[in-house]
């Protein structure tokens, strides 16, 4: 360690690290607009400028390596004046619609204007009147609110490996846009929403389904059901000021009933179904010489990437639908028949951590008879908005269980919320299918945690199974390139989650969460798996009953009709 002087106080720093990181670790808050944690600094916004003894100009702390004996003033009058001027210039041509903006109260630019005492418009700039891009089923792009920080561009390119957006033009005409300024719907965008999490303003937001859901809840002719994804119960609490990683599954169920949903189902049960079908499909491929490695198919952003960029791997994808779509299909078939309901009367809502689930629900393959299996998808943020609109207190309601027959889950299904969880769940059931015995050590530390690429080998009888887990599509792309070039022939099963860390860090999750919050969400899921009794999909009695009463067995004709799908090559603009 080395020692630097920050505002007259000695602090420890690691040799070679950036000054901003050392200052923040020491409890000194230095503002940024362009900094993306985990990526190399760009120094574009200059909000983090500080005074360094011996330097004539202010220096961006995000791009300055520390050195022994460095003396820094983080909040000198000169640094504060520079930051305030930057914010005033950004506001010069920014829309004055904060009262109506979806990010009001959660806008970094707004926060900095308050923090730095900006109380009037000192500079006037030419206002633009760009067209709002609403073409995507998942994401809305409002160019007038863009401050050109570049965070969305960097996340899309460096974290996700997609590069659907980039800087266009020069000087005052610079803007962030898609190739040829086409709509997001025909671009290479995979709908993951990581750009929304990165954006400091309201330039990017999800395509809201709040209006449609409220209309259905207020329609006496509709039978409205809701399912919630595995990761939602350990993230929703953050929207109401509770600590990251707080599991409020029971309270959330009570709140959903209080909102007027007539049935509350747990999509973790459908994750158990996914495990049963996926494990059976893997067994079939291993025995019949099918296409390997088999790759999971529960993450819709990943599926779109394969369709548009790696169509030669489409046959490697499992044919299983995602848990959301499996449950949606069962709600309008199995559940409707049990309740003597016309499927057209049912309005099926999914609460998901993911903006790409909105895209998935609108895929033509996810409809039967012209009617979608899932009618609307709410992000975690949108659910919180509805709860606040309807005046419900999450903490004041008595917890309740999800509804039968689609509400009882195992902890294996719950693990789908974290990267590696789907693979771990499948391996537990695969072992039982092949040996008739449970895994002695069902928990697999090698597949847990936020790392972008994880691997392990699992011995099941005479079978030595190579397993890889990728989260964040840049990691997935590197793995696919290795397989395509023949460098990886040792894998039989691959799990891919679109978002880094998995669904706990999905594009529909609460804003402003850092790596610590994502880790806390993961740990909450691991605690559930540790503390509860039913830890395998094949041990879930509700899943067994569903097969006995309706589906028959995994990969049966009815299972294939309701729980499986197909994928095809997709052409997009660059």
Coordinates of C-alpha atoms in Angstrom, one line a residue:
X1 CA 0.0 0.0 0.0
X2 CA 1.0 3.6 -0.5
X3 CA -0.1 6.8 1.3
X4 CA -1.7 9.8 -0.3
X5 CA -3.0 13.1 1.2
X6 CA -6.7 13.8 0.5
X7 CA -7.9 17.1 1.9
X8 CA -5.2 17.0 4.6
X9 CA -6.0 13.5 5.7
X10 CA -3.7 10.5 4.9
X11 CA -5.4 7.6 3.2
X12 CA -4.1 4.3 2.0
X13 CA -4.2 3.4 -1.7
X14 CA -3.1 0.4 -3.8
X15 CA -0.2 1.0 -6.2
X16 CA -1.5 1.6 -9.8
X17 CA -5.1 2.1 -8.9
X18 CA -7.1 5.1 -10.0
X19 CA -7.4 8.0 -7.6
X20 CA -11.2 7.9 -7.8
X21 CA -11.3 4.4 -6.5
X22 CA -9.0 5.2 -3.6
X23 CA -11.0 8.3 -2.6
X24 CA -14.3 6.4 -2.7
X25 CA -12.9 3.6 -0.6
X26 CA -11.8 6.1 2.0
X27 CA -15.3 7.5 2.2
X28 CA -14.8 10.6 0.0
X29 CA -17.7 11.1 -2.4
X30 CA -16.5 12.4 -5.8
X31 CA -19.3 12.7 -8.4
X32 CA -19.1 11.1 -11.8
X33 CA -21.4 10.9 -14.8
X34 CA -19.5 8.7 -17.3
X35 CA -17.7 6.3 -14.9
X36 CA -18.7 2.6 -15.3
X37 CA -17.5 0.5 -12.5
X38 CA -15.3 -2.4 -13.7
X39 CA -14.5 -0.8 -17.0
X40 CA -11.4 1.3 -17.9
X41 CA -12.0 5.0 -17.4
X42 CA -13.0 7.3 -20.2
X43 CA -12.7 10.6 -18.4
X44 CA -15.4 12.1 -20.7
X45 CA -17.6 14.0 -18.3
X46 CA -14.9 15.7 -16.2
X47 CA -17.3 15.7 -13.2
X48 CA -14.7 14.0 -11.1
X49 CA -12.0 16.7 -11.5
X50 CA -9.8 17.4 -8.4
X51 CA -6.9 19.6 -7.6
X52 CA -3.5 17.8 -7.4
X53 CA -0.5 19.6 -6.0
X54 CA 2.0 20.2 -8.8
X55 CA -0.6 20.0 -11.6
X56 CA -1.7 23.3 -13.2
X57 CA -5.0 22.0 -14.5
X58 CA -7.7 20.2 -12.8
X59 CA -7.3 16.4 -13.2
X60 CA -10.0 13.8 -13.7
X61 CA -9.6 11.5 -10.7
X62 CA -11.1 8.5 -12.6
X63 CA -8.1 8.4 -15.0
X64 CA -5.2 9.4 -12.7
X65 CA -3.2 6.6 -11.1
X66 CA -2.2 7.3 -7.5
X67 CA 1.4 7.9 -6.5
X68 CA 3.2 7.9 -3.2
X69 CA 2.9 11.3 -1.4
X70 CA 0.3 12.7 -3.8
X71 CA -1.7 15.6 -2.3
X72 CA -5.3 16.0 -3.5
X73 CA -8.1 18.5 -2.8
X74 CA -11.4 17.0 -3.8
X75 CA -13.8 19.8 -3.0
X76 CA -11.8 23.0 -3.4
X77 CA -13.6 26.1 -4.7
X78 CA -12.0 25.6 -8.1
X79 CA -13.1 22.0 -8.4
X80 CA -16.6 22.8 -7.2
X81 CA -16.9 25.7 -9.7
X82 CA -15.8 23.5 -12.6
X83 CA -18.3 20.8 -11.6
X84 CA -21.1 23.3 -11.3
X85 CA -20.3 24.8 -14.7
X86 CA -20.4 21.4 -16.3
X87 CA -23.8 20.7 -14.9
X88 CA -25.1 24.2 -16.0
X89 CA -23.8 23.5 -19.5
X90 CA -25.5 20.1 -19.7
X91 CA -28.7 21.8 -18.6
X92 CA -28.5 24.5 -21.2
X93 CA -30.3 22.4 -23.8
X94 CA -31.8 19.7 -21.5
X95 CA -35.7 19.4 -21.6
X96 CA -37.5 21.2 -18.7
X97 CA -39.9 18.3 -18.0
X98 CA -38.5 16.9 -14.8
X99 CA -42.0 16.8 -13.3
X100 CA -43.1 14.4 -16.0
X101 CA -39.9 12.4 -16.5
X102 CA -39.9 8.8 -15.4
X103 CA -36.4 9.3 -13.8
X104 CA -37.4 12.3 -11.7
X105 CA -36.1 11.6 -8.2
X106 CA -33.7 9.0 -9.6
X107 CA -31.8 11.1 -12.1
X108 CA -28.1 11.6 -11.6
X109 CA -28.1 14.9 -13.4
X110 CA -30.9 16.2 -11.2
X111 CA -29.1 15.0 -8.1
X112 CA -25.9 16.9 -9.1
X113 CA -27.8 20.1 -9.9
X114 CA -29.2 19.9 -6.4
X115 CA -25.9 18.9 -4.8
X116 CA -24.0 21.8 -6.5
X117 CA -26.6 24.4 -5.9
X118 CA -27.8 25.0 -9.5
X119 CA -30.8 27.3 -9.1
X120 CA -31.1 29.1 -12.4
X121 CA -30.3 28.6 -16.1
X122 CA -27.1 30.5 -16.7
X123 CA -26.5 29.3 -20.2
X124 CA -29.0 29.0 -23.1
X125 CA -28.5 26.4 -25.7
X126 CA -30.4 25.4 -28.9
X127 CA -33.1 22.9 -28.0
X128 CA -33.4 19.8 -30.2
X129 CA -36.6 18.1 -31.0
X130 CA -35.6 14.5 -31.8
X131 CA -38.1 11.8 -32.3
X132 CA -38.6 9.5 -29.4
X133 CA -37.8 5.9 -30.5
X134 CA -40.7 3.7 -29.3
X135 CA -40.1 0.9 -31.9
X136 CA -38.7 -1.6 -29.4
X137 CA -41.0 -3.8 -27.4
X138 CA -38.7 -3.4 -24.4
X139 CA -36.8 -0.1 -24.5
X140 CA -37.8 3.6 -25.2
X141 CA -35.0 5.9 -26.3
X142 CA -35.4 9.7 -25.9
X143 CA -32.4 11.4 -27.5
X144 CA -33.3 14.9 -26.2
X145 CA -32.5 13.8 -22.6
X146 CA -29.1 12.2 -23.6
X147 CA -26.1 14.0 -22.1
X148 CA -23.5 12.1 -24.2
X149 CA -21.9 10.5 -21.1
X150 CA -21.3 7.3 -23.2
X151 CA -22.2 4.8 -20.5
X152 CA -24.8 3.1 -22.6
X153 CA -22.5 2.8 -25.5
X154 CA -19.7 1.3 -23.4
X155 CA -22.0 -1.2 -21.6
X156 CA -23.6 -2.3 -24.8
X157 CA -20.1 -2.8 -26.5
X158 CA -17.8 -3.9 -23.7
X159 CA -20.1 -5.7 -21.2
X160 CA -22.6 -7.2 -23.6
X161 CA -20.6 -7.4 -26.8
X162 CA -23.6 -6.2 -28.9
X163 CA -22.7 -2.6 -30.0
X164 CA -26.3 -1.8 -31.0
X165 CA -25.7 2.0 -30.3
X166 CA -22.7 4.3 -30.8
X167 CA -21.8 8.0 -31.2
X168 CA -22.8 9.6 -34.5
X169 CA -21.9 13.0 -35.8
X170 CA -19.4 15.6 -34.6
X171 CA -19.2 18.6 -32.4
X172 CA -22.6 20.0 -31.3
X173 CA -24.3 17.5 -33.6
X174 CA -23.0 14.5 -31.8
X175 CA -25.6 12.0 -30.7
X176 CA -26.0 8.4 -29.6
X177 CA -28.0 6.3 -32.0
X178 CA -28.3 3.0 -33.8
X179 CA -26.8 2.1 -37.2
X180 CA -28.3 4.4 -39.9
X181 CA -30.5 6.0 -37.2
X182 CA -33.0 3.1 -37.5
X183 CA -35.3 2.0 -34.8
X184 CA -34.1 -0.2 -32.0
X185 CA -36.5 -2.9 -33.1
X186 CA -34.5 -3.6 -36.3
X187 CA -31.1 -3.0 -34.8
X188 CA -28.9 -5.6 -33.1
X189 CA -30.3 -4.6 -29.7
X190 CA -31.0 -7.6 -27.6
X191 CA -33.5 -5.8 -25.3
X192 CA -31.5 -6.5 -22.1
X193 CA -31.9 -3.1 -20.6
X194 CA -28.4 -2.8 -19.2
X195 CA -28.2 0.6 -21.0
X196 CA -31.2 1.7 -18.9
X197 CA -29.3 0.8 -15.7
X198 CA -26.2 2.7 -16.9
X199 CA -28.1 5.8 -18.1
X200 CA -27.9 8.7 -15.6
X201 CA -31.0 10.5 -17.0
X202 CA -34.3 9.6 -18.7
X203 CA -32.8 9.1 -22.1
X204 CA -33.4 5.4 -21.8
X205 CA -36.4 3.7 -20.1
X206 CA -38.4 0.5 -20.3
X207 CA -41.5 0.2 -22.5
X208 CA -44.1 0.5 -19.8
X209 CA -47.0 -2.0 -19.4
X210 CA -48.4 -0.3 -16.3
X211 CA -51.3 1.2 -18.1
X212 CA -52.4 -2.1 -19.6
X213 CA -52.1 -4.0 -16.3
X214 CA -54.1 -1.4 -14.4
X215 CA -56.8 -1.4 -17.0
X216 CA -57.0 -5.2 -16.7
X217 CA -57.2 -5.1 -12.9
X218 CA -60.1 -2.6 -13.2
X219 CA -62.0 -4.7 -15.8
X220 CA -64.5 -7.0 -14.1
X221 CA -64.7 -9.2 -17.1
X222 CA -61.0 -10.1 -16.9
X223 CA -59.6 -12.9 -14.7
X224 CA -56.1 -11.4 -13.9
X225 CA -53.3 -13.7 -12.8
X226 CA -49.7 -12.8 -12.1
X227 CA -46.4 -14.7 -11.9
X228 CA -43.2 -13.4 -10.4
X229 CA -39.7 -14.5 -11.4
X230 CA -37.2 -16.0 -9.0
X231 CA -35.1 -12.9 -8.6
X232 CA -37.9 -10.4 -8.0
X233 CA -38.6 -11.2 -4.3
X234 CA -35.0 -10.5 -3.3
X235 CA -34.8 -7.1 -5.2
X236 CA -38.2 -5.5 -4.8
X237 CA -37.5 -4.5 -1.2
X238 CA -34.8 -2.1 -2.4
X239 CA -37.5 0.0 -4.0
X240 CA -39.0 0.6 -0.6
X241 CA -35.8 1.5 1.3
X242 CA -35.0 -2.0 2.6
X243 CA -31.5 -3.5 2.6
X244 CA -30.3 -5.3 -0.6
X245 CA -30.8 -9.0 -0.4
X246 CA -34.0 -8.8 1.7
X247 CA -36.4 -11.6 0.6
X248 CA -40.0 -10.4 0.8
X249 CA -41.6 -13.2 -1.2
X250 CA -44.5 -13.6 1.3
X251 CA -45.2 -9.9 1.6
X252 CA -44.9 -9.5 -2.2
X253 CA -47.6 -12.2 -2.7
X254 CA -49.8 -10.4 -0.2
X255 CA -49.3 -7.1 -2.0
X256 CA -50.1 -8.6 -5.4
X257 CA -53.4 -9.9 -4.0
X258 CA -54.0 -6.5 -2.5
X259 CA -53.6 -5.0 -6.0
X260 CA -56.4 -7.2 -7.2
X261 CA -54.7 -10.1 -8.9
X262 CA -57.0 -13.1 -8.6
X263 CA -54.2 -15.6 -8.6
X264 CA -50.5 -15.2 -7.7
X265 CA -48.2 -17.9 -9.1
X266 CA -44.5 -18.4 -8.6
X267 CA -42.5 -18.7 -11.8
X268 CA -39.9 -20.7 -9.8
X269 CA -42.2 -23.6 -10.2
X270 CA -42.0 -23.2 -13.9
X271 CA -38.2 -23.0 -13.5
X272 CA -38.5 -26.5 -11.9
X273 CA -40.4 -27.6 -15.0
X274 CA -37.6 -26.1 -17.1
X275 CA -35.2 -28.2 -15.1
X276 CA -37.2 -31.4 -15.7
X277 CA -37.6 -30.8 -19.4
X278 CA -34.0 -29.5 -19.9
X279 CA -32.4 -32.4 -18.0
X280 CA -34.5 -34.9 -20.0
X281 CA -33.5 -33.2 -23.2
X282 CA -29.8 -33.3 -22.2
X283 CA -30.1 -37.0 -21.4
X284 CA -31.7 -37.6 -24.8
X285 CA -28.9 -35.8 -26.6
X286 CA -26.2 -37.6 -24.7
X287 CA -27.7 -41.0 -25.4
X288 CA -28.7 -40.4 -29.1
X289 CA -25.7 -38.4 -30.2
X290 CA -27.6 -35.1 -30.4
X291 CA -26.0 -31.7 -30.9
X292 CA -23.7 -30.7 -28.1
X293 CA -22.9 -28.7 -26.1
X294 CA -26.5 -28.1 -25.2
X295 CA -27.1 -24.5 -24.2
X296 CA -29.9 -23.1 -22.0
X297 CA -32.7 -21.1 -23.5
X298 CA -34.3 -19.2 -20.6
X299 CA -32.7 -15.8 -21.2
X300 CA -34.4 -14.0 -24.2
X301 CA -31.6 -11.5 -24.8
X302 CA -29.2 -14.4 -25.3
X303 CA -31.6 -16.2 -27.6
X304 CA -31.8 -13.1 -29.8
X305 CA -28.0 -12.8 -29.9
X306 CA -27.7 -16.4 -31.1
X307 CA -30.5 -15.9 -33.7
X308 CA -28.8 -12.8 -35.2
X309 CA -25.1 -13.3 -34.7
X310 CA -24.5 -17.1 -34.2
X311 CA -27.2 -18.9 -36.2
X312 CA -24.9 -21.9 -36.6
X313 CA -25.5 -22.5 -32.8
X314 CA -29.3 -22.5 -33.0
X315 CA -29.4 -26.3 -32.9
X316 CA -27.3 -26.2 -29.7
X317 CA -30.0 -24.3 -27.9
X318 CA -32.4 -26.2 -25.7
X319 CA -35.9 -26.2 -27.2
X320 CA -37.4 -25.4 -23.7
X321 CA -39.3 -22.2 -23.3
X322 CA -38.3 -19.9 -20.5
X323 CA -40.0 -20.4 -17.2
X324 CA -42.1 -17.2 -17.9
X325 CA -43.5 -18.7 -21.1
X326 CA -43.9 -22.2 -19.7
X327 CA -46.1 -20.8 -16.9
X328 CA -47.9 -18.5 -19.3
X329 CA -48.8 -21.5 -21.5
X330 CA -50.0 -23.6 -18.5
X331 CA -52.1 -20.7 -17.1
X332 CA -54.1 -20.6 -20.4
X333 CA -54.4 -24.4 -20.7
X334 CA -54.0 -26.5 -17.5
X335 CA -55.2 -23.8 -15.1
X336 CA -58.0 -22.5 -17.4
X337 CA -59.3 -26.1 -17.7
X338 CA -59.2 -26.7 -14.0
X339 CA -61.1 -23.5 -13.3
X340 CA -63.5 -23.8 -16.2
X341 CA -62.3 -20.5 -17.6
X342 CA -62.2 -19.3 -21.2
X343 CA -58.5 -18.6 -21.9
X344 CA -59.6 -15.4 -23.7
X345 CA -61.0 -14.2 -20.3
X346 CA -57.6 -14.6 -18.6
X347 CA -55.2 -11.6 -18.5
X348 CA -51.8 -13.1 -17.7
X349 CA -49.1 -10.8 -16.2
X350 CA -45.5 -11.5 -15.5
X351 CA -43.3 -9.6 -13.1
X352 CA -39.7 -10.0 -14.2
X353 CA -36.3 -8.5 -13.5
X354 CA -35.7 -8.2 -17.3
X355 CA -36.8 -5.8 -20.0
X356 CA -36.1 -8.5 -22.6
X357 CA -39.0 -10.5 -21.2
X358 CA -41.3 -7.9 -22.8
X359 CA -39.8 -8.8 -26.2
X360 CA -40.0 -12.5 -25.5
X361 CA -43.7 -12.3 -24.6
X362 CA -44.4 -10.7 -28.0
X363 CA -42.6 -13.4 -30.0
X364 CA -45.1 -15.1 -32.4
X365 CA -43.8 -18.5 -31.2
X366 CA -45.1 -17.6 -27.7
X367 CA -48.8 -17.5 -28.7
X368 CA -51.5 -20.0 -29.5
X369 CA -54.5 -19.4 -31.6
X370 CA -53.4 -15.8 -32.1
X371 CA -53.4 -15.1 -28.3
X372 CA -50.2 -14.5 -26.4
X373 CA -49.5 -16.8 -23.5
X374 CA -48.3 -13.8 -21.4
X375 CA -50.3 -10.6 -22.0
X376 CA -48.1 -8.1 -20.1
X377 CA -44.7 -8.0 -18.5
X378 CA -43.8 -5.6 -15.6
X379 CA -40.3 -5.0 -14.5
X380 CA -39.5 -4.9 -10.8
X381 CA -39.5 -1.1 -11.1
X382 CA -42.9 -1.0 -12.7
X383 CA -44.4 -3.3 -10.0
X384 CA -43.0 -0.9 -7.4
X385 CA -44.6 2.0 -9.2
X386 CA -48.0 0.3 -9.2
X387 CA -47.7 -0.5 -5.5
X388 CA -47.0 3.1 -4.7
X389 CA -49.8 4.3 -7.0
X390 CA -52.3 2.1 -5.2
X391 CA -51.1 3.1 -1.7
X392 CA -50.1 -0.3 -0.4
X393 CA -47.5 -0.7 2.4
X394 CA -45.3 -3.7 1.7
X395 CA -44.3 -4.0 5.3
X396 CA -47.8 -3.8 6.8
X397 CA -49.3 -6.8 5.1
X398 CA -49.1 -10.3 6.5
X399 CA -47.0 -12.7 4.3
X400 CA -48.8 -15.3 2.3
X401 CA -48.0 -18.2 0.1
X402 CA -48.4 -18.3 -3.7
X403 CA -51.5 -20.0 -5.1
X404 CA -51.8 -23.7 -6.1
X405 CA -51.5 -25.4 -8.4
X406 CA -48.7 -23.3 -9.9
X407 CA -47.2 -21.8 -6.8
X408 CA -45.1 -24.4 -4.9
X409 CA -41.4 -24.4 -5.9
X410 CA -38.2 -26.0 -4.9
X411 CA -35.1 -24.0 -4.1
X412 CA -33.5 -25.2 -7.3
X413 CA -36.1 -23.2 -9.2
X414 CA -35.3 -20.2 -7.1
X415 CA -31.6 -20.4 -8.0
X416 CA -32.5 -19.5 -11.6
X417 CA -32.3 -15.8 -10.4
X418 CA -28.5 -16.0 -10.1
X419 CA -25.9 -16.8 -12.8
X420 CA -25.0 -20.5 -12.5
X421 CA -28.3 -21.4 -10.7
X422 CA -30.0 -22.9 -13.7
X423 CA -27.0 -25.2 -14.4
X424 CA -26.8 -26.2 -10.8
X425 CA -30.5 -27.0 -10.7
X426 CA -30.3 -29.0 -13.9
X427 CA -27.3 -31.0 -12.7
X428 CA -29.0 -32.0 -9.5
X429 CA -31.9 -33.5 -11.5
X430 CA -29.7 -34.9 -14.3
X431 CA -27.8 -36.9 -11.6
X432 CA -31.0 -38.3 -10.3
X433 CA -32.3 -39.2 -13.7
X434 CA -29.1 -41.0 -14.6
X435 CA -28.3 -42.8 -11.3
X436 CA -31.5 -42.8 -9.3
X437 CA -29.6 -41.1 -6.5
X438 CA -29.3 -37.6 -5.2
X439 CA -26.1 -35.7 -5.4
X440 CA -24.2 -36.0 -2.2
X441 CA -23.1 -32.3 -2.5
X442 CA -25.9 -30.5 -4.3
X443 CA -24.4 -27.1 -3.9
X444 CA -21.8 -26.2 -6.5
X445 CA -19.5 -23.3 -5.4
X446 CA -17.6 -23.4 -8.7
X447 CA -20.8 -22.3 -10.5
X448 CA -21.8 -19.6 -8.0
X449 CA -20.9 -15.9 -7.8
X450 CA -20.8 -12.9 -10.3
X451 CA -17.8 -14.0 -12.4
X452 CA -18.5 -13.7 -16.1
X453 CA -17.3 -17.2 -17.0
X454 CA -17.3 -20.2 -14.7
X455 CA -16.6 -23.9 -15.3
X456 CA -16.6 -27.2 -13.6
X457 CA -16.6 -30.9 -14.4
X458 CA -19.3 -33.2 -12.8
X459 CA -19.0 -37.0 -12.6
X460 CA -22.3 -38.8 -13.0
X461 CA -21.8 -42.5 -13.1
X462 CA -19.5 -43.2 -16.0
X463 CA -20.2 -39.8 -17.5
X464 CA -17.7 -37.0 -17.1
X465 CA -19.7 -33.8 -17.9
X466 CA -18.0 -30.5 -18.8
X467 CA -20.2 -27.6 -17.7
X468 CA -19.7 -23.8 -18.4
X469 CA -21.6 -20.8 -17.2
X470 CA -21.5 -17.4 -18.8
X471 CA -23.1 -14.2 -17.7
X472 CA -22.9 -11.0 -19.7
X473 CA -22.9 -11.6 -23.4
X474 CA -19.3 -10.5 -24.0
X475 CA -18.3 -13.5 -21.9
X476 CA -20.8 -15.7 -23.9
X477 CA -19.4 -14.5 -27.2
X478 CA -15.8 -15.4 -26.2
X479 CA -17.0 -18.9 -25.3
X480 CA -18.9 -19.3 -28.5
X481 CA -15.9 -18.2 -30.6
X482 CA -13.7 -20.7 -28.8
X483 CA -16.2 -23.5 -29.6
X484 CA -16.6 -22.4 -33.2
X485 CA -12.8 -22.4 -33.7
X486 CA -12.6 -25.9 -32.1
X487 CA -10.7 -24.8 -29.1
X488 CA -13.3 -26.1 -26.7
X489 CA -14.5 -29.6 -27.3
X490 CA -14.7 -30.6 -23.6
X491 CA -18.1 -29.1 -22.9
X492 CA -21.5 -30.8 -22.9
X493 CA -23.7 -28.3 -21.1
X494 CA -23.6 -24.5 -21.1
X495 CA -25.8 -22.0 -19.2
X496 CA -25.9 -18.4 -20.5
X497 CA -27.6 -15.5 -18.7
X498 CA -27.7 -12.2 -20.7
X499 CA -27.0 -9.9 -17.7
X500 CA -23.8 -9.9 -15.7
X501 CA -24.5 -11.9 -12.6
X502 CA -27.8 -13.2 -13.9
X503 CA -31.3 -12.0 -13.3
X504 CA -30.5 -10.4 -10.0
X505 CA -28.8 -7.7 -12.1
X506 CA -31.4 -7.6 -14.9
X507 CA -32.3 -4.5 -16.8
X508 CA -35.6 -4.2 -15.0
X509 CA -34.2 -4.2 -11.5
X510 CA -33.9 -1.2 -9.1
X511 CA -31.7 1.6 -10.4
X512 CA -28.4 2.6 -8.8
X513 CA -27.4 -0.8 -7.5
X514 CA -23.6 -1.5 -7.4
X515 CA -21.7 -4.8 -7.3
X516 CA -22.3 -5.1 -3.5
X517 CA -26.1 -5.0 -4.0
X518 CA -26.0 -7.6 -6.7
X519 CA -23.8 -9.8 -4.5
X520 CA -26.3 -9.4 -1.6
X521 CA -29.2 -10.4 -3.9
X522 CA -27.2 -13.6 -4.9
X523 CA -26.5 -14.4 -1.3
X524 CA -30.2 -14.2 -0.5
X525 CA -31.0 -16.8 -3.1
X526 CA -28.2 -19.0 -1.8
X527 CA -29.6 -18.7 1.8
X528 CA -33.0 -19.8 0.6
X529 CA -31.3 -22.9 -1.0
X530 CA -29.5 -23.6 2.2
X531 CA -32.4 -23.2 4.6
X532 CA -35.4 -24.8 2.8
X533 CA -36.1 -28.5 2.5
X534 CA -37.0 -29.2 -1.1
X535 CA -33.9 -28.5 -3.1
X536 CA -34.6 -30.3 -6.4
X537 CA -37.1 -29.9 -9.2
X538 CA -37.8 -33.7 -9.2
X539 CA -38.5 -33.4 -5.5
X540 CA -41.2 -30.8 -6.0
X541 CA -44.5 -32.6 -5.4
X542 CA -46.4 -30.0 -7.3
X543 CA -44.3 -30.6 -10.4
X544 CA -44.9 -34.4 -10.0
X545 CA -48.6 -33.8 -9.7
X546 CA -48.6 -31.6 -12.8
X547 CA -46.9 -34.4 -14.8
X548 CA -49.3 -37.1 -13.5
X549 CA -52.5 -35.1 -14.0
X550 CA -51.7 -33.2 -17.2
X551 CA -48.3 -33.4 -19.0
X552 CA -47.7 -37.1 -18.7
X553 CA -43.9 -37.0 -18.6
X554 CA -41.0 -34.8 -19.7
X555 CA -40.7 -34.5 -23.4
X556 CA -44.2 -36.0 -23.9
X557 CA -46.3 -34.7 -26.8
X558 CA -48.2 -32.4 -24.6
X559 CA -45.0 -31.2 -22.9
X560 CA -43.4 -30.5 -26.3
X561 CA -46.5 -28.6 -27.4
X562 CA -46.8 -26.4 -24.3
X563 CA -43.3 -26.1 -22.9
X564 CA -41.0 -26.2 -26.0
X565 CA -40.5 -23.9 -28.9
X566 CA -38.3 -23.2 -31.9
X567 CA -35.8 -20.5 -33.0
X568 CA -34.7 -19.3 -36.4
X569 CA -32.1 -17.0 -38.0
X570 CA -32.9 -13.3 -37.5
X571 CA -31.7 -10.6 -39.9
X572 CA -31.1 -7.2 -38.3
X573 CA -29.5 -3.9 -39.3
X574 CA -25.9 -3.6 -38.0

